[in-house]
Tab-separated table of C-alpha atoms and ligand atoms in Angstrom:
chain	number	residue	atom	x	y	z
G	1	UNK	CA	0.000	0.000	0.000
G	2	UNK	CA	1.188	3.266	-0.731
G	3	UNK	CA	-0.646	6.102	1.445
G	4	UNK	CA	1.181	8.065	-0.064
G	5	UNK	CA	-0.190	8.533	-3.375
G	6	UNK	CA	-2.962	10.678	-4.476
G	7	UNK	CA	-5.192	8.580	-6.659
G	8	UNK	CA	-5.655	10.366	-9.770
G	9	UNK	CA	-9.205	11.220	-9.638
G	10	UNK	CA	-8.335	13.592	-6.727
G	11	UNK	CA	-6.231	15.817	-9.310
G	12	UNK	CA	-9.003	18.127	-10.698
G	13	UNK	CA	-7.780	18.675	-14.173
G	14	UNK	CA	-7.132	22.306	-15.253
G	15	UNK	CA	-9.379	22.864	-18.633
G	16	UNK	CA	-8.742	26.084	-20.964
G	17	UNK	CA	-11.336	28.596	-22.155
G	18	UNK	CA	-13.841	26.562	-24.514
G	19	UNK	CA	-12.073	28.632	-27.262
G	20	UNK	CA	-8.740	26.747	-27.287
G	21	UNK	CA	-11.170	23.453	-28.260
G	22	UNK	CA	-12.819	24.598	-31.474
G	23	UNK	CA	-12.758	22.858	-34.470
G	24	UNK	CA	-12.110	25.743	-36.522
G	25	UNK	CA	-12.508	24.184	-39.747
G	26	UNK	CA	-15.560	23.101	-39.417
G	27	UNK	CA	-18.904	25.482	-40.437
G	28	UNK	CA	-20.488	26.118	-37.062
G	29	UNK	CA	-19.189	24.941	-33.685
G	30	UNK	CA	-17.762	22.222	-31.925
G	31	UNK	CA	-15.084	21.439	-29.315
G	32	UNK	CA	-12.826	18.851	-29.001
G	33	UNK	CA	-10.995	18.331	-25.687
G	34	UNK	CA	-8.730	15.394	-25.111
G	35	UNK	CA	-7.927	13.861	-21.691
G	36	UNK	CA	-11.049	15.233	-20.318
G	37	UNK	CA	-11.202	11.953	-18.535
G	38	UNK	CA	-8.095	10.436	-16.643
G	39	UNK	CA	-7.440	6.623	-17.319
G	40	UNK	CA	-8.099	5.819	-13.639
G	41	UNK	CA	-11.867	8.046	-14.344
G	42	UNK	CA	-12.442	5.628	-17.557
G	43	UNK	CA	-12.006	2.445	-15.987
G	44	UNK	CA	-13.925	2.878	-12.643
G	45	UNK	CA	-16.923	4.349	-14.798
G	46	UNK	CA	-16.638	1.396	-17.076
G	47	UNK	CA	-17.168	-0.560	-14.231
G	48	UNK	CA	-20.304	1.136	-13.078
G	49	UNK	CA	-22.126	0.560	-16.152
G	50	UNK	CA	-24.620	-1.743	-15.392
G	51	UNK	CA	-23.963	-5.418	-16.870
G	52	UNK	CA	-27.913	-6.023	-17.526
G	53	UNK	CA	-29.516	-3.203	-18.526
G	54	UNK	CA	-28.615	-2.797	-22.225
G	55	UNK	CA	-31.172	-2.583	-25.370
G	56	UNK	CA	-29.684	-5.367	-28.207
G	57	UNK	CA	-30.047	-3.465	-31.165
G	58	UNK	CA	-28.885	-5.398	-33.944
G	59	UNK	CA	-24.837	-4.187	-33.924
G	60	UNK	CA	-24.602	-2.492	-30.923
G	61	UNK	CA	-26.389	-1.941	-27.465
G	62	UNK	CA	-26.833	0.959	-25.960
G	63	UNK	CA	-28.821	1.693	-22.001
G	64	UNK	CA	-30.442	5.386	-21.927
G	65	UNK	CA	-30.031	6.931	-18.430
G	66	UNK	CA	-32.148	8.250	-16.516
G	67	UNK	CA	-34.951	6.017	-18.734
G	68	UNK	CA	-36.044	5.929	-22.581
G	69	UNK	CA	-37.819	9.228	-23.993
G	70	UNK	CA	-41.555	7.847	-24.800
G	71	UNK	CA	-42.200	8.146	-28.597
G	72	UNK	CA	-43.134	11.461	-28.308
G	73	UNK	CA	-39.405	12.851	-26.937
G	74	UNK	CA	-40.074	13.247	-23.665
G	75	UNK	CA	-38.288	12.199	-20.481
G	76	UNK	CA	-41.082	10.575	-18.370
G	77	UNK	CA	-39.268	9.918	-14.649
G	78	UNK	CA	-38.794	11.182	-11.515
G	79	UNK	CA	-35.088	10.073	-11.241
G	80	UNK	CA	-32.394	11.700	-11.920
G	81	UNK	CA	-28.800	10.965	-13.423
G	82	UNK	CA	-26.866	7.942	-11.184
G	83	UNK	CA	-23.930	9.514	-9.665
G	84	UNK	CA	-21.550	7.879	-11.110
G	85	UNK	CA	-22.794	9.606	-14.475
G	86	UNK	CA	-22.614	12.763	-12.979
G	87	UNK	CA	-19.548	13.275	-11.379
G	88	UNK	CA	-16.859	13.721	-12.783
G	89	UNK	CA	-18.501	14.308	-15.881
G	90	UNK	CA	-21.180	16.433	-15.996
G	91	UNK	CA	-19.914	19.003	-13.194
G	92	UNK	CA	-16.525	18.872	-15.496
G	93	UNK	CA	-19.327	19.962	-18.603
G	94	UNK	CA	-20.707	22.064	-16.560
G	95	UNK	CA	-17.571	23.922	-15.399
G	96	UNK	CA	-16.517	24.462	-18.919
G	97	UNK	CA	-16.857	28.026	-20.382
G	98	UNK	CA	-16.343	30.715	-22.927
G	99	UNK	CA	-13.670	33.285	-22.386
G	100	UNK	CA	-14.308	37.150	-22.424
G	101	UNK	CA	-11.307	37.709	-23.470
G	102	UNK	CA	-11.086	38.677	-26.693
G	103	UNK	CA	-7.604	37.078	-27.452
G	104	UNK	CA	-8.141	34.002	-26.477
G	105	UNK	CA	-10.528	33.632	-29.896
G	106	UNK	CA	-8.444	33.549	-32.851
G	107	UNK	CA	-5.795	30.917	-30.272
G	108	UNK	CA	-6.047	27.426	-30.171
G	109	UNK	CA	-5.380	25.002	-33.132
G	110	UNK	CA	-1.877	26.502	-33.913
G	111	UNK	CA	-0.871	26.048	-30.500
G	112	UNK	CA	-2.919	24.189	-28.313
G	113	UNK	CA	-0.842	23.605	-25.640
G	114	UNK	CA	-0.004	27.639	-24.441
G	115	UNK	CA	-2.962	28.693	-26.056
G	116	UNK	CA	-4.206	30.579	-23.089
G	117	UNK	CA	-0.893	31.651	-21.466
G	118	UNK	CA	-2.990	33.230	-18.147
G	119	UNK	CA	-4.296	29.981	-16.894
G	120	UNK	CA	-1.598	27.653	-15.498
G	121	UNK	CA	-1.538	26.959	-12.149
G	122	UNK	CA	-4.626	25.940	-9.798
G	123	UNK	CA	-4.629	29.706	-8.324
G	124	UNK	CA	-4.924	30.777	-11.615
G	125	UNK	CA	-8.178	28.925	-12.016
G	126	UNK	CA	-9.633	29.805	-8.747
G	127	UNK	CA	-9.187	33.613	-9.930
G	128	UNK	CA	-10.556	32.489	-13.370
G	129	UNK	CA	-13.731	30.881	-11.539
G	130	UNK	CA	-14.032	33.906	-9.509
G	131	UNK	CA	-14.798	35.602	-12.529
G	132	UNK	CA	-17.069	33.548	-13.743
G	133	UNK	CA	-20.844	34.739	-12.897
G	134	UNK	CA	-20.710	36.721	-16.145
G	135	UNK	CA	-19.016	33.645	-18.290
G	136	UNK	CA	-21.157	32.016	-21.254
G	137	UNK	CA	-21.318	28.019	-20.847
G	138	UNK	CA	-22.214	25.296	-22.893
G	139	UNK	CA	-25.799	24.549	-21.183
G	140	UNK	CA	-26.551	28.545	-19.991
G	141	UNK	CA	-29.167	28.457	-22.409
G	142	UNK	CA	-30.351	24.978	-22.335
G	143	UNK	CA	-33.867	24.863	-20.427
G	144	UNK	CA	-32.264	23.481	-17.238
G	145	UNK	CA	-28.653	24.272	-17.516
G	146	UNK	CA	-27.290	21.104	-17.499
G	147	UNK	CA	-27.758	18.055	-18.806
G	148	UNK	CA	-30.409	15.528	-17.921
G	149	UNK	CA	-29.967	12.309	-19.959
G	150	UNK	CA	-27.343	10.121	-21.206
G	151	UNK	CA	-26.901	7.410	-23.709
G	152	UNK	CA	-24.251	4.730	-23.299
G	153	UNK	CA	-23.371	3.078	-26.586
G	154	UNK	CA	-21.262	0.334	-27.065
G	155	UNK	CA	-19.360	-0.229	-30.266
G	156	UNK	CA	-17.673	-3.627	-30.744
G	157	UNK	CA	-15.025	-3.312	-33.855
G	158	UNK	CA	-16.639	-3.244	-36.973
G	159	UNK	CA	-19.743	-1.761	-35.929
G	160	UNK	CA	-21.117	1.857	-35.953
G	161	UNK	CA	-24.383	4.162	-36.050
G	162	UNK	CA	-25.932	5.188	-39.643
G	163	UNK	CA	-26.141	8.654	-40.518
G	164	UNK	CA	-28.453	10.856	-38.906
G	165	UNK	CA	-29.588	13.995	-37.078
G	166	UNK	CA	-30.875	13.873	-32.911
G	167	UNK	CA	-34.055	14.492	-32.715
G	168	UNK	CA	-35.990	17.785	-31.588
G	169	UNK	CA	-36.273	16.241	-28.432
G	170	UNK	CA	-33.424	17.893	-27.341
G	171	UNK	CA	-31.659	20.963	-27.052
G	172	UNK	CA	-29.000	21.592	-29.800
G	173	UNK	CA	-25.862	20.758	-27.930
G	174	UNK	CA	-24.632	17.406	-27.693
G	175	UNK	CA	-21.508	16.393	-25.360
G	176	UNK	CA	-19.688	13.103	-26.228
G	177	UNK	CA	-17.135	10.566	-24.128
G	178	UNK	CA	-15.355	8.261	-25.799
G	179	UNK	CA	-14.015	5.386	-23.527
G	180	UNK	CA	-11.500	2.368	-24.384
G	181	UNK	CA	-11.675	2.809	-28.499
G	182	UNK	CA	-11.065	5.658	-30.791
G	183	UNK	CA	-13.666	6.244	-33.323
G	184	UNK	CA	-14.356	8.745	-36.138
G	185	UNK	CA	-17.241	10.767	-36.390
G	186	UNK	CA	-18.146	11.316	-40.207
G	187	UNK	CA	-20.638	14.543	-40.695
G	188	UNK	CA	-22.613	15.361	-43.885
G	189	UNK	CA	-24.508	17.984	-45.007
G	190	UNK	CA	-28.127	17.608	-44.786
G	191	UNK	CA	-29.784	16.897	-47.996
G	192	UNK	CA	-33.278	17.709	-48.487
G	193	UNK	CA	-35.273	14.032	-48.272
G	194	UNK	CA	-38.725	13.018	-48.150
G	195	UNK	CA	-37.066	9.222	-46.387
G	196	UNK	CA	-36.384	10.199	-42.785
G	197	UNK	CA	-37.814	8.130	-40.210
G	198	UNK	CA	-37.263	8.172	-36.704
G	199	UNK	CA	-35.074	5.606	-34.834
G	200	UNK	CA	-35.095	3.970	-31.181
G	201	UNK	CA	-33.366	6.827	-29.525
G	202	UNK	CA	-35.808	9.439	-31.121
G	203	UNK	CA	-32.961	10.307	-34.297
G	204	UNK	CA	-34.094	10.518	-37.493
G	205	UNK	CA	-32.679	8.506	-39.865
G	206	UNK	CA	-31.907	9.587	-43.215
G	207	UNK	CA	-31.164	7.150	-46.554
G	208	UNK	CA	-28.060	8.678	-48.212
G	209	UNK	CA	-25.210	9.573	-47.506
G	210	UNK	CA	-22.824	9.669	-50.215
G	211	UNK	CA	-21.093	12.970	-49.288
G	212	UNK	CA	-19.305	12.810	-45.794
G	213	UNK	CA	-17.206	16.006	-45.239
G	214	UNK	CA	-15.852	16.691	-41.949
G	215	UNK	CA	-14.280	13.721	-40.056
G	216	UNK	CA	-13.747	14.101	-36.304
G	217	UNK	CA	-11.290	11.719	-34.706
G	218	UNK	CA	-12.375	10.749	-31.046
G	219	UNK	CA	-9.440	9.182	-28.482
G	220	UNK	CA	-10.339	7.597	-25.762
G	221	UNK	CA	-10.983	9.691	-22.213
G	222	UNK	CA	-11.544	12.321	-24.673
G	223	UNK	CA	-14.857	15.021	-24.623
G	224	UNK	CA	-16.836	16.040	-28.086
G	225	UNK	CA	-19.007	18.936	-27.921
G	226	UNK	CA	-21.350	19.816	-30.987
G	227	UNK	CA	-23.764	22.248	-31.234
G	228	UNK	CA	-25.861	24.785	-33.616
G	229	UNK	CA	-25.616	23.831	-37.889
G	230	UNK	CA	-23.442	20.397	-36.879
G	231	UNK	CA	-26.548	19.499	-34.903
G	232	UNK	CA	-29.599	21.234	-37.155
G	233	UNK	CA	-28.266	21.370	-40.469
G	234	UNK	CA	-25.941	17.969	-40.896
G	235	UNK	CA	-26.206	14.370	-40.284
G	236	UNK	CA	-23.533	12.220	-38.100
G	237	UNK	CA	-22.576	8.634	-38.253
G	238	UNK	CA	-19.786	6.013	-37.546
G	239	UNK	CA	-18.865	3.663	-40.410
G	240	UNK	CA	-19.165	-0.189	-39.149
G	241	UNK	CA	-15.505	-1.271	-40.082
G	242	UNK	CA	-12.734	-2.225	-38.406
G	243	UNK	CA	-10.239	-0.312	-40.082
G	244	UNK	CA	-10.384	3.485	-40.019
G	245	UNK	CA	-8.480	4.566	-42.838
G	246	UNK	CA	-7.028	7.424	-45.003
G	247	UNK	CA	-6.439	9.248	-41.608
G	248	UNK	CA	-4.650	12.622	-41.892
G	249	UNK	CA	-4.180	16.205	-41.309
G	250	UNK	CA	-6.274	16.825	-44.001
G	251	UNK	CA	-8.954	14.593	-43.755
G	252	UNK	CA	-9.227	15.277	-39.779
G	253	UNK	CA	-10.926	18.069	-39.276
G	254	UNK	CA	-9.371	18.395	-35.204
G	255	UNK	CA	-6.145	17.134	-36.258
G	256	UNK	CA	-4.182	20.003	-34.187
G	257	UNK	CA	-5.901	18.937	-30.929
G	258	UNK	CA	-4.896	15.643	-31.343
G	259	UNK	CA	-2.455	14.449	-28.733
G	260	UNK	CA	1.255	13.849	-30.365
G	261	UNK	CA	0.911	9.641	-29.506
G	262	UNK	CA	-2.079	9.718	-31.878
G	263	UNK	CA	-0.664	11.451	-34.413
G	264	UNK	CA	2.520	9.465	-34.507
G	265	UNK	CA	0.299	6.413	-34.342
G	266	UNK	CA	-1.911	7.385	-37.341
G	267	UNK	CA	1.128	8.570	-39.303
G	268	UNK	CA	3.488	5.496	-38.277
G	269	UNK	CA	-0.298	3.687	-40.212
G	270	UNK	CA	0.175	5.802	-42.904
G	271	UNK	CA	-3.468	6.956	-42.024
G	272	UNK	CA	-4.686	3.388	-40.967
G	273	UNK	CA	-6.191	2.753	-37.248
G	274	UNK	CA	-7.576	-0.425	-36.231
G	275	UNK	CA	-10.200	-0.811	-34.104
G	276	UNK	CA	-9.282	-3.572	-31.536
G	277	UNK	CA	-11.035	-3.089	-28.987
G	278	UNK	CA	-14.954	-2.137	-27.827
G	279	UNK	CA	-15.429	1.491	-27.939
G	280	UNK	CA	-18.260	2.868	-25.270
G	281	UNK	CA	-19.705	6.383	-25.716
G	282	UNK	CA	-22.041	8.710	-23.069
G	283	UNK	CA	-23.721	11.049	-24.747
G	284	UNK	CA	-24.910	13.586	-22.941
G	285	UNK	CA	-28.547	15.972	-23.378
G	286	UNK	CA	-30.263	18.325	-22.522
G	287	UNK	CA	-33.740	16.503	-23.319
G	288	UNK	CA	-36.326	19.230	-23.221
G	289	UNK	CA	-39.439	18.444	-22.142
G	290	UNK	CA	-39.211	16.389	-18.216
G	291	UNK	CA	-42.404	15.027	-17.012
G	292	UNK	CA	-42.259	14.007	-13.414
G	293	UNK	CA	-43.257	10.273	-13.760
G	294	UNK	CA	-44.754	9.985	-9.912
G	295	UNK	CA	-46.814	13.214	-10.827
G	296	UNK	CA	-48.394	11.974	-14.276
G	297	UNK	CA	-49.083	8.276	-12.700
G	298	UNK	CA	-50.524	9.974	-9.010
G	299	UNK	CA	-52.179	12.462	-10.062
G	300	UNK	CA	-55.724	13.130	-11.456
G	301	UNK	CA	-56.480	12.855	-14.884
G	302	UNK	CA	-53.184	13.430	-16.579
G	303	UNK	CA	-53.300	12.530	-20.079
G	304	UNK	CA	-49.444	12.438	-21.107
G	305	UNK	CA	-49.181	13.845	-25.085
Y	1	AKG	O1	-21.576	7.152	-30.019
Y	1	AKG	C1	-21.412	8.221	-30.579
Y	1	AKG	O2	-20.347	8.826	-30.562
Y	1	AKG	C2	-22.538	8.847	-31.334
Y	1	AKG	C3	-23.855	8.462	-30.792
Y	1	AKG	C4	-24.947	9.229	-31.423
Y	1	AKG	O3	-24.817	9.826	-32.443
Y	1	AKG	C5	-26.233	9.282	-30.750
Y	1	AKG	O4	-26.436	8.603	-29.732
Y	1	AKG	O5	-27.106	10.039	-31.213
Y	2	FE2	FE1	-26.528	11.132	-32.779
């Protein structure tokens, strides 16, 4: 036994401005920021996932937390997130915010390791948070500020999820972890079709999708954000293969805020990454409409639309 060591979940890591994560080359925002999680994080939450309460789908399974939206998108319960969903993660989310500092704008993919050159020790983030009753977040204008559901999805090697859009059931921001497996996110452009349908987790699913343009690498312990014209205007989707290939700094869209290791990796591929092991995502919501479950089943006459 060593009392001597701090376990690594008591290290609060030290996150940048939102800024320093964009995805600049991509039309409308999203933020990529690796090591959000620390390895010792990943595993114990990969140990809290429940064993037996996964939906089979026909690739992949998948468990939605608090409880499954009813067809009509809304979050029928009177629970709330488990804890071990919640912390670190979403107070980690929910710590994360926009800069007022004008500088710290045009920063990040150049340099993403001194991209904001005032934040560097922990007093320097205690005088940051000090600041911070005036600082734009991710959720301040979701209806309640934070995030209330979570999917887990589990993709064994050689599978993925079509293309599609989240439904309107939620608000338009959409925060992803990626545990044990990389994966690559593949976004297209909306086109106009009569042949969406809606899925099991409320998504509608559209037919084609020839014309993939942005590709978003995901590492493990790492955090996707996306938001606004990703979320409204294109579709997402992981392609079910086993081999992610022509990998590069310009096919990867948030190549510059990959860590060095993965780009050394991908390169020492010549843009080829196997998938060897199971990747498991949480995505977290903001689902919109919350009906307390004990209220609509006690009380008098409730007719639930
Ligand atoms: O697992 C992922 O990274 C994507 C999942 C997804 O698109 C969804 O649940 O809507
Ligand atoms: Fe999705």
């Amino acid at each position: 036994m060593d009392g001597e060591t701090n376990t690594p979940s008591d290290v609060e890591p030290i996150f940048k401005p939102l800024e320093a994560y964009k995805i600049t080359s991509l039309p409308s925002s999203a933020y990529y920021i690796p090591n959000f999680l620390t390895p010792h994080e990943s595993s114990s939450l990969l140990h809290s996932i429940s064993k037996n309460q996964w939906t089979q789908l026909s690739h992949r399974r998948l468990q939605p937390h608090p409880a499954p939206l009813t067809p009509s998108g809304h979050l029928l319960t009177s629970k709330s997130l488990a804890p071990y969903l919640e912390r670190p993660i979403v107070d980690r989310i929910l710590s994360l915010s926009f800069s007022d500092d004008p500088s710290d704008i045009s920063n990040n993919n150049n340099n993403n390791e001194n991209s904001n050159k005032n934040i560097n020790t922990r007093d320097d983030v205690v005088s940051y948070n000090i600041k911070e009753g005036r600082k734009r977040r991710i959720f301040t204008s979701s209806p309640h500020h934070r995030p209330n559901h979570v999917l887990i999805n589990e993709y064994p090697p050689g599978t993925g999820i079509p293309s599609h859009q989240d439904g309107a059931a939620y608000f338009p921001v959409v925060c992803t972890v990626t545990l044990s497996s990389h994966t690559v996110l593949e976004i297209t452009p909306k086109q106009v079709t009569d042949s969406t349908t809606t899925n099991e987790n409320n998504e509608n699913t559209a037919e084609c999708n020839d014309g993939v343009k942005y590709k978003i690498y995901q590492e493990p312990l790492s955090l996707l954000i996306t938001t606004d014209e990703i979320y409204t205007s294109h579709l997402h989707g992981i392609s079910a293969t086993t081999t992610d290939e022509n990998l590069s700094p310009s096919t990867i869209n948030n190549w510059n805020l990959l860590s060095d290791d993965t780009r050394n990796m991908i390169q020492a591929g010549e843009g080829k990454v196997e998938r060897t092991e199971t990747r498991v995502s949480l995505t977290y919501r903001d689902v919109l409409k919350v009906t307390d479950a004990g209220k609509v089943f006690g009380g008098r006459g409730f007719k639930f639309r």
